Amino acid sequence: KVLKGAARKAETPGRRKAVRDCRRYIDQNWEGIMAYWLYPEARLGVSAEAHVSHILAARLSSRPMAWSARGVDRMARLRVAKAN
């Protein structure tokens, strides 16, 4: 109800679209949102693996090359330091 009202009161078409997109996101993820609150013991607390994967994939997938173990380690450390 709150988001429907916000969409109606939005002053610009862009703002209206942003509110609709937010509502759609919440609707599509409602089960996960509820699971987060209903089962606190299952909360992992971090998403480090996803972040690291994203940071490394940006370099390793877009311009693939052969990497030595030492080179991958250094590149990974630099990209993580930059992201942090």
Coordinates of C-alpha atoms in Angstrom, one line a residue:
K1 CA 0.0 0.0 0.0
V2 CA 2.8 2.4 0.9
L3 CA 4.6 1.9 -2.4
K4 CA 1.4 2.1 -4.4
G5 CA 0.7 5.5 -2.8
A6 CA 4.3 6.6 -3.4
A7 CA 4.0 5.8 -7.1
R8 CA 0.8 7.8 -7.3
K9 CA 2.4 10.8 -5.6
A10 CA 5.6 10.6 -7.6
E11 CA 6.4 14.0 -9.2
T12 CA 8.3 12.7 -12.2
P13 CA 7.9 9.7 -14.5
G14 CA 11.4 8.5 -13.5
R15 CA 10.5 8.6 -9.9
R16 CA 7.3 6.7 -10.6
K17 CA 9.2 4.0 -12.5
A18 CA 11.8 3.7 -9.6
V19 CA 9.0 3.1 -7.1
R20 CA 7.4 0.5 -9.4
D21 CA 10.7 -1.2 -9.9
C22 CA 11.2 -1.3 -6.1
R23 CA 7.8 -2.8 -5.6
R24 CA 8.4 -5.4 -8.3
Y25 CA 11.7 -6.3 -6.7
I26 CA 10.1 -6.8 -3.3
D27 CA 7.3 -8.8 -4.7
Q28 CA 9.6 -11.1 -6.6
N29 CA 11.9 -11.6 -3.5
W30 CA 9.2 -11.8 -0.8
E31 CA 9.8 -15.4 0.0
G32 CA 13.5 -14.8 0.7
I33 CA 12.7 -11.7 2.7
M34 CA 10.3 -13.6 4.9
A35 CA 12.7 -16.5 5.2
Y36 CA 15.4 -14.1 6.4
W37 CA 13.1 -13.0 9.3
L38 CA 11.4 -16.3 10.1
Y39 CA 14.6 -18.4 10.2
P40 CA 17.3 -16.2 11.9
E41 CA 19.4 -19.3 12.6
A42 CA 19.9 -19.8 8.8
R43 CA 21.4 -16.3 8.3
L44 CA 24.9 -16.5 7.0
G45 CA 25.7 -12.9 7.7
V46 CA 28.2 -12.3 4.8
S47 CA 28.2 -12.5 1.1
A48 CA 32.0 -12.5 0.7
E49 CA 32.1 -15.3 -1.7
A50 CA 29.8 -13.6 -4.1
H51 CA 31.7 -10.3 -3.9
V52 CA 35.1 -12.0 -4.5
S53 CA 33.6 -14.0 -7.3
H54 CA 32.2 -10.8 -8.9
I55 CA 35.5 -8.9 -8.5
L56 CA 37.6 -11.7 -10.0
A57 CA 35.1 -12.6 -12.8
A58 CA 35.3 -9.0 -14.0
R59 CA 38.9 -9.5 -14.9
L60 CA 39.2 -13.2 -15.6
S61 CA 36.1 -13.5 -17.8
S62 CA 36.1 -10.3 -19.8
R63 CA 39.6 -10.5 -21.0
P64 CA 40.7 -14.1 -20.4
M65 CA 44.3 -14.9 -20.4
A66 CA 46.6 -17.6 -19.1
W67 CA 47.5 -16.8 -15.5
S68 CA 50.3 -18.1 -13.3
A69 CA 49.4 -18.9 -9.7
R70 CA 51.5 -16.0 -8.6
G71 CA 50.0 -13.6 -11.2
V72 CA 46.4 -14.6 -10.2
D73 CA 47.2 -14.1 -6.5
R74 CA 48.6 -10.6 -7.1
M75 CA 45.9 -9.6 -9.5
A76 CA 43.2 -10.8 -7.0
R77 CA 44.8 -8.9 -4.1
L78 CA 45.0 -5.7 -6.2
R79 CA 41.3 -6.0 -7.3
V80 CA 40.1 -6.7 -3.7
A81 CA 42.1 -3.8 -2.4
K82 CA 40.7 -1.5 -5.0
A83 CA 37.1 -2.7 -4.2
N84 CA 37.6 -2.3 -0.5

